[in-house]
JSON list of C-alpha atoms in Angstrom, two decimals:
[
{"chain": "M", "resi": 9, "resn": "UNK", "atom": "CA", "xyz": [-200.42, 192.12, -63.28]},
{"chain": "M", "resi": 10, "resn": "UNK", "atom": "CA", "xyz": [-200.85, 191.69, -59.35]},
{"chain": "M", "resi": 11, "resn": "UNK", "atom": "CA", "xyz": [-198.59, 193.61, -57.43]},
{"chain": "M", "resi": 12, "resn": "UNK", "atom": "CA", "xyz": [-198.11, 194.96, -53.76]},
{"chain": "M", "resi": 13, "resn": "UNK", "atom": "CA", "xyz": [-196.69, 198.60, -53.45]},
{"chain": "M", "resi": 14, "resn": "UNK", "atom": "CA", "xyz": [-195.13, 199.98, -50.21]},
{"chain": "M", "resi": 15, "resn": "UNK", "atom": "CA", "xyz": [-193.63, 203.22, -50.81]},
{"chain": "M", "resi": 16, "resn": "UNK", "atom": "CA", "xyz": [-191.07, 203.81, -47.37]},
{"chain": "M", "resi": 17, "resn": "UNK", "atom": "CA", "xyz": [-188.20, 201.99, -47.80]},
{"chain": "M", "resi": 18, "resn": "UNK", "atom": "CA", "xyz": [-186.89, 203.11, -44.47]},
{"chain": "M", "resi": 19, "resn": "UNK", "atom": "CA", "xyz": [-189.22, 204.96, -41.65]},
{"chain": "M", "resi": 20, "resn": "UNK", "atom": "CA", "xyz": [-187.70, 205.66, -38.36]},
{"chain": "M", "resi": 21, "resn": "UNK", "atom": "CA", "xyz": [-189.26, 207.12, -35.77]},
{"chain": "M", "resi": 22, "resn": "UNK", "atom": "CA", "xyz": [-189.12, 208.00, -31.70]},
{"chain": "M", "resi": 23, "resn": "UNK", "atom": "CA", "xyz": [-190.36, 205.90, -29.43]},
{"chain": "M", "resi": 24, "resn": "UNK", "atom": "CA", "xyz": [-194.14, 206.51, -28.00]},
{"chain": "M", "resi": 25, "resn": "UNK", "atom": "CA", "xyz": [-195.04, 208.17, -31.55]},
{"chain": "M", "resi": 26, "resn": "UNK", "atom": "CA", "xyz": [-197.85, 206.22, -33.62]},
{"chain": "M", "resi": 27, "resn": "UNK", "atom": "CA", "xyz": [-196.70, 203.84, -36.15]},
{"chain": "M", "resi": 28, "resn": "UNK", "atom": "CA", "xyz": [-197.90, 203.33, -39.82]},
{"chain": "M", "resi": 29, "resn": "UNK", "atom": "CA", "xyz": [-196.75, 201.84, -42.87]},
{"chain": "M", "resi": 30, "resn": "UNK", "atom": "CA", "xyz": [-198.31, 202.25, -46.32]},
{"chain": "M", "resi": 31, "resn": "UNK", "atom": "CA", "xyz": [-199.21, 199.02, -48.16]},
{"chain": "M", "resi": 32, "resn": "UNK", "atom": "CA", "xyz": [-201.24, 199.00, -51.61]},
{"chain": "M", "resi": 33, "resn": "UNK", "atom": "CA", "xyz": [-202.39, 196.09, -54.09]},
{"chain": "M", "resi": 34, "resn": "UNK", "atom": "CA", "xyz": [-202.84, 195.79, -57.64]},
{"chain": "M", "resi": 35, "resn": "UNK", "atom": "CA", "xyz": [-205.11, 193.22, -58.58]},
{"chain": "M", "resi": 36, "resn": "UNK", "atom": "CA", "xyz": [-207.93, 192.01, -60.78]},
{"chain": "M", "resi": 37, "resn": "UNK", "atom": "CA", "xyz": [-208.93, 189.12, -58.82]},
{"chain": "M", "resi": 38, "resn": "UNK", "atom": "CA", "xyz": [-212.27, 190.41, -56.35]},
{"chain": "M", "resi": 39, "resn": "UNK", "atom": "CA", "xyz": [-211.52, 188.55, -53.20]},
{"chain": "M", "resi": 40, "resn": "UNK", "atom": "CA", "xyz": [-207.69, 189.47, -52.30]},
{"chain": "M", "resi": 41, "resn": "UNK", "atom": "CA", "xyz": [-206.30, 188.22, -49.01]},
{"chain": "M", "resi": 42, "resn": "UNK", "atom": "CA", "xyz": [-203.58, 190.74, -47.65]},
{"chain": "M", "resi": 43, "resn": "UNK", "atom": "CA", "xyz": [-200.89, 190.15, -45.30]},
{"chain": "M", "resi": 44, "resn": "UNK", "atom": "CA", "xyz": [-198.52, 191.96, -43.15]},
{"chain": "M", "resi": 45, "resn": "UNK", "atom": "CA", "xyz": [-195.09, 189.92, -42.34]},
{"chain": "M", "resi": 46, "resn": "UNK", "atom": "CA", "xyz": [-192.88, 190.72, -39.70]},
{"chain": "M", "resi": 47, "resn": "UNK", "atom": "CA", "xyz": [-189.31, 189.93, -39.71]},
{"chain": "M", "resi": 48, "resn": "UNK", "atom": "CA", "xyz": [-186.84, 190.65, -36.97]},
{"chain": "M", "resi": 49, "resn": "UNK", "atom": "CA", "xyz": [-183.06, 190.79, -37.21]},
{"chain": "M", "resi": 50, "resn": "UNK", "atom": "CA", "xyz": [-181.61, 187.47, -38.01]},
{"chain": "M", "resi": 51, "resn": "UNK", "atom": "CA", "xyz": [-185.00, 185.97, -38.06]},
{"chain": "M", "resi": 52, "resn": "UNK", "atom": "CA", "xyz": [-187.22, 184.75, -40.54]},
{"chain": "M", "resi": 53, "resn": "UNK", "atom": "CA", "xyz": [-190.16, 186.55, -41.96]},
{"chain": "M", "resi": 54, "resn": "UNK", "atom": "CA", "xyz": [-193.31, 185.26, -39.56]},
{"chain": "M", "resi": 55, "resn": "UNK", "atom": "CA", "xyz": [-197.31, 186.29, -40.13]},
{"chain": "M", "resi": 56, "resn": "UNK", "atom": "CA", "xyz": [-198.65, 189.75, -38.07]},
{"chain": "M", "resi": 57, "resn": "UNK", "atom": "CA", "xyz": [-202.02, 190.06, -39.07]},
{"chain": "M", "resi": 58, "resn": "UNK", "atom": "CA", "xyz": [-204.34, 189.00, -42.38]},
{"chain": "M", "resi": 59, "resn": "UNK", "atom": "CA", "xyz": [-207.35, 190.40, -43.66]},
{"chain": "M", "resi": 60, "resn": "UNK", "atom": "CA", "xyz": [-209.70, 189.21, -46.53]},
{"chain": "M", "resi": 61, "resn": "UNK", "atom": "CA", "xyz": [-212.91, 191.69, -45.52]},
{"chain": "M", "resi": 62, "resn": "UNK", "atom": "CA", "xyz": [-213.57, 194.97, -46.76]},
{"chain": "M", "resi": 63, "resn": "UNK", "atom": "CA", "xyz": [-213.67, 197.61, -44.53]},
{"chain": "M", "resi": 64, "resn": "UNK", "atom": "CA", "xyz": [-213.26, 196.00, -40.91]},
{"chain": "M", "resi": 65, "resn": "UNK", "atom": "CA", "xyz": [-210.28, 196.32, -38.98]},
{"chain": "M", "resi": 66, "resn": "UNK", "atom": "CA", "xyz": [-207.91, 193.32, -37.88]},
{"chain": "M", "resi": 67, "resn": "UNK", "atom": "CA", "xyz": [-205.47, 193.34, -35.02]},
{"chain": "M", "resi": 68, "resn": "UNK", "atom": "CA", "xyz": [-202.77, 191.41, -33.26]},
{"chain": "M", "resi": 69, "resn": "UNK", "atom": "CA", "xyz": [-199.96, 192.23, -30.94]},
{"chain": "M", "resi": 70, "resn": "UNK", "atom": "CA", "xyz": [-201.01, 195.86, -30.93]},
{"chain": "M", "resi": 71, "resn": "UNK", "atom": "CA", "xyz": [-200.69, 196.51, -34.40]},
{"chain": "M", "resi": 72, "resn": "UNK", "atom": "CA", "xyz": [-204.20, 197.21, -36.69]},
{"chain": "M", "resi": 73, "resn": "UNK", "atom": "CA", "xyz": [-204.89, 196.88, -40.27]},
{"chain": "M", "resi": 74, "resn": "UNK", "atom": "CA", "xyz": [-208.44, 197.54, -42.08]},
{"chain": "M", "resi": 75, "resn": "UNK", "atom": "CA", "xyz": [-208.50, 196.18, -45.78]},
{"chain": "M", "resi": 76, "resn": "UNK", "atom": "CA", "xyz": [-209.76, 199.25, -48.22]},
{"chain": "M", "resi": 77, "resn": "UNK", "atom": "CA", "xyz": [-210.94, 197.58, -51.58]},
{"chain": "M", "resi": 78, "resn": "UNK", "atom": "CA", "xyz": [-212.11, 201.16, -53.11]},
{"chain": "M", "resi": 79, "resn": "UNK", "atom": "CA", "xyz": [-208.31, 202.09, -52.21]},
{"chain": "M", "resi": 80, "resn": "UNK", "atom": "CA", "xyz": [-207.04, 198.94, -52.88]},
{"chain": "M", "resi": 81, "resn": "UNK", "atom": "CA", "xyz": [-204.81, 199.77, -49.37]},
{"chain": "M", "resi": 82, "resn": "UNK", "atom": "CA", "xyz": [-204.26, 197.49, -46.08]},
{"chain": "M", "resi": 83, "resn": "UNK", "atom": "CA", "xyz": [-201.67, 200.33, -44.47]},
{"chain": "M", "resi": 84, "resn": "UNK", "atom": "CA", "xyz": [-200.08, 199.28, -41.02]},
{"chain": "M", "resi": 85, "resn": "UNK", "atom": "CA", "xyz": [-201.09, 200.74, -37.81]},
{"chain": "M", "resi": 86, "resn": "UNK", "atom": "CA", "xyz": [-199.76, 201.06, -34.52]},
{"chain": "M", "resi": 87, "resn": "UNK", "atom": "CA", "xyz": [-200.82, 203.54, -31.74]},
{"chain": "M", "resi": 88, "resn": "UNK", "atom": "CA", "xyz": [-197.84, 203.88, -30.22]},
{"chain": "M", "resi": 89, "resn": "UNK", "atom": "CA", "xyz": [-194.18, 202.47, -31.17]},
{"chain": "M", "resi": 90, "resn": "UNK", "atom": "CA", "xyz": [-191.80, 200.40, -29.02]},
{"chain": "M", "resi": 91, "resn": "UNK", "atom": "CA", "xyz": [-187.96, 199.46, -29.21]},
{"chain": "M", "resi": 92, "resn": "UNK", "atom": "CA", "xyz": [-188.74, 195.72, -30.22]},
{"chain": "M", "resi": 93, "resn": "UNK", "atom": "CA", "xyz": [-191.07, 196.93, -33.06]},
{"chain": "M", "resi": 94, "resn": "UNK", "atom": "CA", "xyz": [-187.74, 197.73, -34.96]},
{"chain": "M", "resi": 95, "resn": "UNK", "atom": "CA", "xyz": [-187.86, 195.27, -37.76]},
{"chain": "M", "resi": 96, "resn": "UNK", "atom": "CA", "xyz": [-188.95, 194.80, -41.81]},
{"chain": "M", "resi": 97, "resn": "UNK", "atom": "CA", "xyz": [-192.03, 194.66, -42.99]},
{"chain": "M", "resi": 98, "resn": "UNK", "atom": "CA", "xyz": [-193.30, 192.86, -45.75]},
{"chain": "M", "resi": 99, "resn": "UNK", "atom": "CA", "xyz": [-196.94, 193.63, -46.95]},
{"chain": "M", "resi": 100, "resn": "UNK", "atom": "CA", "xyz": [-198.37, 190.69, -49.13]},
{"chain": "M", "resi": 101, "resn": "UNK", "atom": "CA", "xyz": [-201.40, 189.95, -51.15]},
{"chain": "M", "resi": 102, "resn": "UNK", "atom": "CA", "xyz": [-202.71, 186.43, -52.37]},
{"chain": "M", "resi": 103, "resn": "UNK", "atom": "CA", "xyz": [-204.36, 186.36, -55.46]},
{"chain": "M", "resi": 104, "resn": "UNK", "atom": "CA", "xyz": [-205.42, 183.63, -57.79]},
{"chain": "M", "resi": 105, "resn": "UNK", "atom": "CA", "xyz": [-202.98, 181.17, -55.57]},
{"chain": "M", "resi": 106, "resn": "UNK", "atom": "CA", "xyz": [-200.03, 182.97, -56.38]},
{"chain": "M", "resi": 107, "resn": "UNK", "atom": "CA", "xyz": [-198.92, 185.42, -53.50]},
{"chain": "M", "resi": 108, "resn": "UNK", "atom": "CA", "xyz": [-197.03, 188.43, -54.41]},
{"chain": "M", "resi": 109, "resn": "UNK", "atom": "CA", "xyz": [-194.43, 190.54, -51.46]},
{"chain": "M", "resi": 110, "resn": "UNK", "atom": "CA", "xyz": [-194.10, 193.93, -51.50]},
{"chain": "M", "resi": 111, "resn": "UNK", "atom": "CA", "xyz": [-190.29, 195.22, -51.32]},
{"chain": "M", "resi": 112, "resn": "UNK", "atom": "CA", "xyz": [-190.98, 195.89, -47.49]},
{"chain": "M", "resi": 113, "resn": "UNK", "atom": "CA", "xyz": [-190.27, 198.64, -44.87]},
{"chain": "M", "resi": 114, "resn": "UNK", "atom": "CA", "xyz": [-187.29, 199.21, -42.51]},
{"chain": "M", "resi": 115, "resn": "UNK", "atom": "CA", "xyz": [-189.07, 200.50, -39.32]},
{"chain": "M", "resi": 116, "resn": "UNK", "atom": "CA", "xyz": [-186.33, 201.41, -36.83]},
{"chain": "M", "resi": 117, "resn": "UNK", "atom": "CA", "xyz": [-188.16, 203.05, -33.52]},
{"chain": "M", "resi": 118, "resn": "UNK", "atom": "CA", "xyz": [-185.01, 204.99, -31.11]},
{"chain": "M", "resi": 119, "resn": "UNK", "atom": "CA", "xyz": [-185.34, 205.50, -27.69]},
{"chain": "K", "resi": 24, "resn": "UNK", "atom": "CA", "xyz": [-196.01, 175.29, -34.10]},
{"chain": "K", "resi": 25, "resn": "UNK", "atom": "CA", "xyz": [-194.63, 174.56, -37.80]},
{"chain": "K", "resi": 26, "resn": "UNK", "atom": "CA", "xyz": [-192.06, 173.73, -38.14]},
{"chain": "K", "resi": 27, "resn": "UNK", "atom": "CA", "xyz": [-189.50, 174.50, -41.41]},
{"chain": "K", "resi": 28, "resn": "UNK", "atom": "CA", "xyz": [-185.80, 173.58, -41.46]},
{"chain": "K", "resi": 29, "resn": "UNK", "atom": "CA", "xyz": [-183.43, 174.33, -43.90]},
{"chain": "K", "resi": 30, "resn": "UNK", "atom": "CA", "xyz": [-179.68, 173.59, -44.07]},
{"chain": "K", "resi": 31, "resn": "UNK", "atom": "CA", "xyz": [-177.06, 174.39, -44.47]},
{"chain": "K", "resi": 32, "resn": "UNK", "atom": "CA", "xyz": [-177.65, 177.61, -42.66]},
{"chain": "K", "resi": 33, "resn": "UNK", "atom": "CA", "xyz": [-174.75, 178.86, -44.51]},
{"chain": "K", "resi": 34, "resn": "UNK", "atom": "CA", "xyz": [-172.45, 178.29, -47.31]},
{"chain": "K", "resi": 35, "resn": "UNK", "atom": "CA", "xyz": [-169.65, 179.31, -49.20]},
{"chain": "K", "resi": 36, "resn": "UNK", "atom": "CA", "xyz": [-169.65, 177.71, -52.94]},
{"chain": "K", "resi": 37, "resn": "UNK", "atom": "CA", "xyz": [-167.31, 178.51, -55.86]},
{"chain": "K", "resi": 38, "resn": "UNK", "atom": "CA", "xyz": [-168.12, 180.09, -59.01]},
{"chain": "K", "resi": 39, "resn": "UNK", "atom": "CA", "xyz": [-169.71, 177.47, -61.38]},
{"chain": "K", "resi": 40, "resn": "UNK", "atom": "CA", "xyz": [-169.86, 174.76, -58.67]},
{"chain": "K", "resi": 41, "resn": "UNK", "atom": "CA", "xyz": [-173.56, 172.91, -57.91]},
{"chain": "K", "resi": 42, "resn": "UNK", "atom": "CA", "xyz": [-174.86, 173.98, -54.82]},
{"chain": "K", "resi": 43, "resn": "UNK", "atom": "CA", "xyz": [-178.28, 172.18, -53.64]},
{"chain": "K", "resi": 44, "resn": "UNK", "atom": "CA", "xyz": [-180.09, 173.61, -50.21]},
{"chain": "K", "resi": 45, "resn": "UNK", "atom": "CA", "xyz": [-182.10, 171.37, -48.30]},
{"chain": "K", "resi": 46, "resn": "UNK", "atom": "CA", "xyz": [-185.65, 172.12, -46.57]},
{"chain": "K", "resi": 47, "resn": "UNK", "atom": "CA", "xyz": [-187.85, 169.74, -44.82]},
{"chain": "K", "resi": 48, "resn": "UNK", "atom": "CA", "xyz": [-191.16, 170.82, -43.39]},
{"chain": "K", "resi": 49, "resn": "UNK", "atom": "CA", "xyz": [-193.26, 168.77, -40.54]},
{"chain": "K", "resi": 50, "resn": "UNK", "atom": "CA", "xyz": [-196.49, 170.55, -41.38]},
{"chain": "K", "resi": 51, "resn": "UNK", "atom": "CA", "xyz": [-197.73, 168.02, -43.71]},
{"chain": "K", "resi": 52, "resn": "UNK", "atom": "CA", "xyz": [-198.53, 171.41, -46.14]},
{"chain": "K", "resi": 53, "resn": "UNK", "atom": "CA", "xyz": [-198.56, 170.49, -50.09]},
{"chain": "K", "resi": 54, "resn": "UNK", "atom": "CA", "xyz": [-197.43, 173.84, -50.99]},
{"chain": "K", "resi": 55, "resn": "UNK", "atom": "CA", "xyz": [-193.86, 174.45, -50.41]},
{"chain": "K", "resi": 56, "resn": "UNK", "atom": "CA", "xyz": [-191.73, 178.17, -51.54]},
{"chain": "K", "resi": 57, "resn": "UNK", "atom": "CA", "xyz": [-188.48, 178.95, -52.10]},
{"chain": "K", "resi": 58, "resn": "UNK", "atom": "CA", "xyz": [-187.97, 182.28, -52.26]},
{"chain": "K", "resi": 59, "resn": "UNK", "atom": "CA", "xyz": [-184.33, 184.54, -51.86]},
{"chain": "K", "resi": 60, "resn": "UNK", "atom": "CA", "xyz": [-184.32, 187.85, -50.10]},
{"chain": "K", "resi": 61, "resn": "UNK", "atom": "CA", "xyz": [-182.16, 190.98, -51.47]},
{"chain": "K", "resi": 62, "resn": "UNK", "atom": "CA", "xyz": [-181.81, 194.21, -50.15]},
{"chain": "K", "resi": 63, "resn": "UNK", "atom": "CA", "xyz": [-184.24, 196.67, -52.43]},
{"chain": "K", "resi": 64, "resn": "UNK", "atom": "CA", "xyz": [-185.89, 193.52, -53.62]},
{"chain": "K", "resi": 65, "resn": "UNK", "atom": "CA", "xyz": [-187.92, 192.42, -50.54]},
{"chain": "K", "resi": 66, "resn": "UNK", "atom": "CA", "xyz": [-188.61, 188.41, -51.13]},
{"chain": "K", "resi": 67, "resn": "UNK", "atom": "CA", "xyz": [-188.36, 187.14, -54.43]},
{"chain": "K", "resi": 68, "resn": "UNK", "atom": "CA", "xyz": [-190.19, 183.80, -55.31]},
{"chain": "K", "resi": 69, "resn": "UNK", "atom": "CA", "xyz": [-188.11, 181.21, -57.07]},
{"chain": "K", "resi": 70, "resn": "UNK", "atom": "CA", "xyz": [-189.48, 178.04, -57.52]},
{"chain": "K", "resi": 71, "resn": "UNK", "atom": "CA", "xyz": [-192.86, 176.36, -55.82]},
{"chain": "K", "resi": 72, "resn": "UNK", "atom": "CA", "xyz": [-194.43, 173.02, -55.52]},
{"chain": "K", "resi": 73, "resn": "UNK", "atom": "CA", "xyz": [-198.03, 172.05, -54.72]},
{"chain": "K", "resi": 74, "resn": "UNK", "atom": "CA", "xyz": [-197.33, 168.27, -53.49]},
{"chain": "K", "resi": 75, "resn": "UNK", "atom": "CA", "xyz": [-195.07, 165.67, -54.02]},
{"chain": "K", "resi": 76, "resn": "UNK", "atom": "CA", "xyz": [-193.46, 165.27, -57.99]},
{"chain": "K", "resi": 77, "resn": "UNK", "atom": "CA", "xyz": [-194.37, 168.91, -58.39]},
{"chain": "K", "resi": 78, "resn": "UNK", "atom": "CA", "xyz": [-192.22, 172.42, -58.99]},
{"chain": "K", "resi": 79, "resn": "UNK", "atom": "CA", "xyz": [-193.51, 175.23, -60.68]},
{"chain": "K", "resi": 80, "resn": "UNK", "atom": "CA", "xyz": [-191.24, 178.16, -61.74]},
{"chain": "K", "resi": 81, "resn": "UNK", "atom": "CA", "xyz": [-191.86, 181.86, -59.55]},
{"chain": "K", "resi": 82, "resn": "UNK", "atom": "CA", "xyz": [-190.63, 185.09, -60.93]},
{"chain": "K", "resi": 83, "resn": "UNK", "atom": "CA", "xyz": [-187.09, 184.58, -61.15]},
{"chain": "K", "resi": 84, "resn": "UNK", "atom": "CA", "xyz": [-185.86, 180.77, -62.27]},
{"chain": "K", "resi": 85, "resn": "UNK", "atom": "CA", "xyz": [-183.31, 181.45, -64.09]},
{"chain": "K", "resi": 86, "resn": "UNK", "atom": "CA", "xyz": [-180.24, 179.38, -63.11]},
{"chain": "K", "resi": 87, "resn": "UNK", "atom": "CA", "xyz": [-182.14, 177.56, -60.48]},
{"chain": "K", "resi": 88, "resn": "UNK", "atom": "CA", "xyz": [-183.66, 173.87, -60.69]},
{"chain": "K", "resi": 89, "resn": "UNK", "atom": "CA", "xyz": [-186.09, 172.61, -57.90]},
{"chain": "K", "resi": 90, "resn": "UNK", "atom": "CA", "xyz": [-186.81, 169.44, -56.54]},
{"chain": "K", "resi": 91, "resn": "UNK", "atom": "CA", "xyz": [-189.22, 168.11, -54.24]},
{"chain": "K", "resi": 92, "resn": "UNK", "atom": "CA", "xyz": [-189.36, 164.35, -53.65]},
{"chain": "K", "resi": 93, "resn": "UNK", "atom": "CA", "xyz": [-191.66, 163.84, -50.61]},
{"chain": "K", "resi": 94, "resn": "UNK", "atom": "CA", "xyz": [-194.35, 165.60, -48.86]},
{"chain": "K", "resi": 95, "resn": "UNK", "atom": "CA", "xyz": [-191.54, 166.80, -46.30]},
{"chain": "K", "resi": 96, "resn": "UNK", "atom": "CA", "xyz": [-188.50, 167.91, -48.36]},
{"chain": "K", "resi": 97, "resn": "UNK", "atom": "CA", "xyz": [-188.08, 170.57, -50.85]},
{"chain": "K", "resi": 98, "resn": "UNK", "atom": "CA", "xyz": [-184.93, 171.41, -52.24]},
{"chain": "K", "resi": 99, "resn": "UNK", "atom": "CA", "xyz": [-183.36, 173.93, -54.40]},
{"chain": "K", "resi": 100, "resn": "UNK", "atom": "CA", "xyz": [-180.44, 173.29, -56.90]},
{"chain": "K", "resi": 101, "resn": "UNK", "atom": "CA", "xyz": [-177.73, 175.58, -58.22]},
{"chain": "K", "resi": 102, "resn": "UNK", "atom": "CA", "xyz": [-176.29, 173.60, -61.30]},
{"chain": "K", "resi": 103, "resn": "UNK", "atom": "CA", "xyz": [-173.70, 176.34, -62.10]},
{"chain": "K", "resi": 104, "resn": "UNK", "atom": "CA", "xyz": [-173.62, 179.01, -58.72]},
{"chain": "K", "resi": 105, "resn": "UNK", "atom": "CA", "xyz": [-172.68, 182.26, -59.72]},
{"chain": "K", "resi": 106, "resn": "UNK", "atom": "CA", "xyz": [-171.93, 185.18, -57.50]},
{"chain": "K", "resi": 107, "resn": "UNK", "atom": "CA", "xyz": [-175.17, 187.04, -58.75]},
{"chain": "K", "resi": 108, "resn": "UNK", "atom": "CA", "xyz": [-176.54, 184.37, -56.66]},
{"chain": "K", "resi": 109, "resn": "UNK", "atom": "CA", "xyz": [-174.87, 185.24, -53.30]},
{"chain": "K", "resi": 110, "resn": "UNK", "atom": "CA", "xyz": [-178.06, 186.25, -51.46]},
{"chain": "K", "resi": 111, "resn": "UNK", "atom": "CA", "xyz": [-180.36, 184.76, -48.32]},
{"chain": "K", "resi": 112, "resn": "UNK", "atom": "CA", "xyz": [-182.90, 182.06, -49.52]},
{"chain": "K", "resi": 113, "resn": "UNK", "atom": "CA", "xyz": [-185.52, 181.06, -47.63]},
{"chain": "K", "resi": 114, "resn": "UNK", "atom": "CA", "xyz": [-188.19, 178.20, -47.57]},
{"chain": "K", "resi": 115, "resn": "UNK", "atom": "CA", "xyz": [-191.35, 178.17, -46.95]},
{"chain": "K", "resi": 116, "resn": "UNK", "atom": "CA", "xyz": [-194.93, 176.01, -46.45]},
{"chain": "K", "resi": 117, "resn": "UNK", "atom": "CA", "xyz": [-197.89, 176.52, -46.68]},
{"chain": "K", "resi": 118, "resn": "UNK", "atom": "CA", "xyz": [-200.87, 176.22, -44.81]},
{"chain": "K", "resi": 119, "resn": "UNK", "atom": "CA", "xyz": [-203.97, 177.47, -43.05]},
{"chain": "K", "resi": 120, "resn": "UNK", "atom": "CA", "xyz": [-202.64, 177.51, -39.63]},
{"chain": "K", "resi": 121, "resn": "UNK", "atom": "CA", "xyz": [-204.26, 178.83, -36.29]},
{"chain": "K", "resi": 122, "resn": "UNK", "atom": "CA", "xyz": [-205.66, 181.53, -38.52]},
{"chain": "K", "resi": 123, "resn": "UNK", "atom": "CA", "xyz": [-208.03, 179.76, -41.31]},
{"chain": "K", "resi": 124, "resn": "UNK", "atom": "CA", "xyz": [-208.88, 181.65, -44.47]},
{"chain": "K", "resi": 125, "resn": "UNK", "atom": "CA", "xyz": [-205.97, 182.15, -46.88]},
{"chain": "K", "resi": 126, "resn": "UNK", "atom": "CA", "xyz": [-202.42, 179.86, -46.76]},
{"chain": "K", "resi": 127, "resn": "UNK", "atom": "CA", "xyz": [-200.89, 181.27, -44.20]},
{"chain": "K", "resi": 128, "resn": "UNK", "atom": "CA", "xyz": [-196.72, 180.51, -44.69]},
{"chain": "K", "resi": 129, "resn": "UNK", "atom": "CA", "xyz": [-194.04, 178.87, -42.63]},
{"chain": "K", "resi": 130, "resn": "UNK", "atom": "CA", "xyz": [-190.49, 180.45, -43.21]},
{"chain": "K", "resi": 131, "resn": "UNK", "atom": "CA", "xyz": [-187.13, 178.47, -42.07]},
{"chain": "K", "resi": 132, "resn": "UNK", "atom": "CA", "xyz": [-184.14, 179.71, -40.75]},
{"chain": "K", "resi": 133, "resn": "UNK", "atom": "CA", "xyz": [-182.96, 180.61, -44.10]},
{"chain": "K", "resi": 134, "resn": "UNK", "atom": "CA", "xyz": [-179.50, 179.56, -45.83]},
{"chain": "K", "resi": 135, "resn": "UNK", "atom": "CA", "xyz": [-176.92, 182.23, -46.41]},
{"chain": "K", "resi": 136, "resn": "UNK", "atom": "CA", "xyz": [-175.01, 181.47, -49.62]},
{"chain": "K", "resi": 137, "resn": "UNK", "atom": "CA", "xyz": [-172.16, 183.43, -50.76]},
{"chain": "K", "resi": 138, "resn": "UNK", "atom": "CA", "xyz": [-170.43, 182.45, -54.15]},
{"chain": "K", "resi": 139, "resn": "UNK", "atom": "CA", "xyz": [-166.93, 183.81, -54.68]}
]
């Protein structure tokens, strides 16, 4: 069945270094929207960035994603990490109208 | 902006008491979510509706009923709570947004339930 796979449950890292999270799909369907979800302490889980094209890179707020169908991957990208990117991240995929989460990532980012 | 709201924003229910939590969404979105969020378990997807009269059972059901009368409200209904169920639920809707393409969704506050 469909599925979303992120494989850090925690990643922490210093502040300045380049960020990126690992997100990959499982899915028959050909035309997969993914999703990256951002949710901050005591906040609820809002959209970062989606992608449904293969190959080109999407961006917002600094953060970069590029949708790999031959990898079935849409990792998380940042080149350099701030204090406020501290959060969980959810990658999701929407397939056949259902949308499935992945278990998400901790990123904490220390001074 | 959407705009989701759920209440209560927390609660504190007894072991085999009902427990219903509220959302209402200004969005005018058919598609409505309730999902609850565990740590190790990311969000899990409970119940869904596509419109008015309709729920649809997610990936974990069991011991939870959904309701959604209107357009606006969506609500999710613990007949007999039990502490398993102590968790964060959230709601979400729907919709394409600022962003077009695929259903972009709208989470609330969330509701903090604890059942002791």
């Amino acid at each position: 069945g469909d599925s979303v796979t992120q494989t850090e449950g925690l990643v922490t890292l210093t502040e300045g270094l380049p960020v990126m999270l690992n997100c990959t799909y499982q899915t028959i369907y050909s035309n997969p929207f993914l999703f990256w979800y951002v949710q901050h302490l005591n906040e609820s889980p809002r959209l970062l960035l989606k992608s449904f094209t293969d190959n080109k890179r999407t961006e917002h707020q600094g953060f970069h994603a590029t949708l790999h169908k031959s990898s079935s991957s849409f990792h998380l990208q940042k080149s350099s990490a701030q204090l406020s990117d501290s959060a969980l991240y959810y990658c999701a995929l929407r397939s056949n109208n259902r949308i499935f989460f992945g278990d998400g990532t901790q990123l904490v980012v220390k001074p | 902006e959407a705009a989701v709201t759920q209440s209560p924003r927390n609660k504190v229910a007894v072991t085999g008491g009902k427990v219903t939590l509220s959302c209402n969404q200004t969005n005018n979105h058919n598609n409505m979510y309730w999902y609850r969020q565990d740590t190790g378990h990311g969000l899990r997807l409970i119940h869904y509706s596509y419109g008015a009269g309709s729920t649809e059972k997610g990936d974990i059901p069991d011991g939870y009923k959904a309701s959604r009368p209107s357009q606006e409200n969506f609500s999710l209904i613990l007949e007999l709570a039990t502490p398993s169920q102590t968790s964060v639920y959230f709601c979400a809707s729907g919709g394409l947004g600022d962003w077009g393409g695929a259903e972009t969704l709208y989470f609330g506050s969330g509701t903090r339930l604890t059942v002791l």
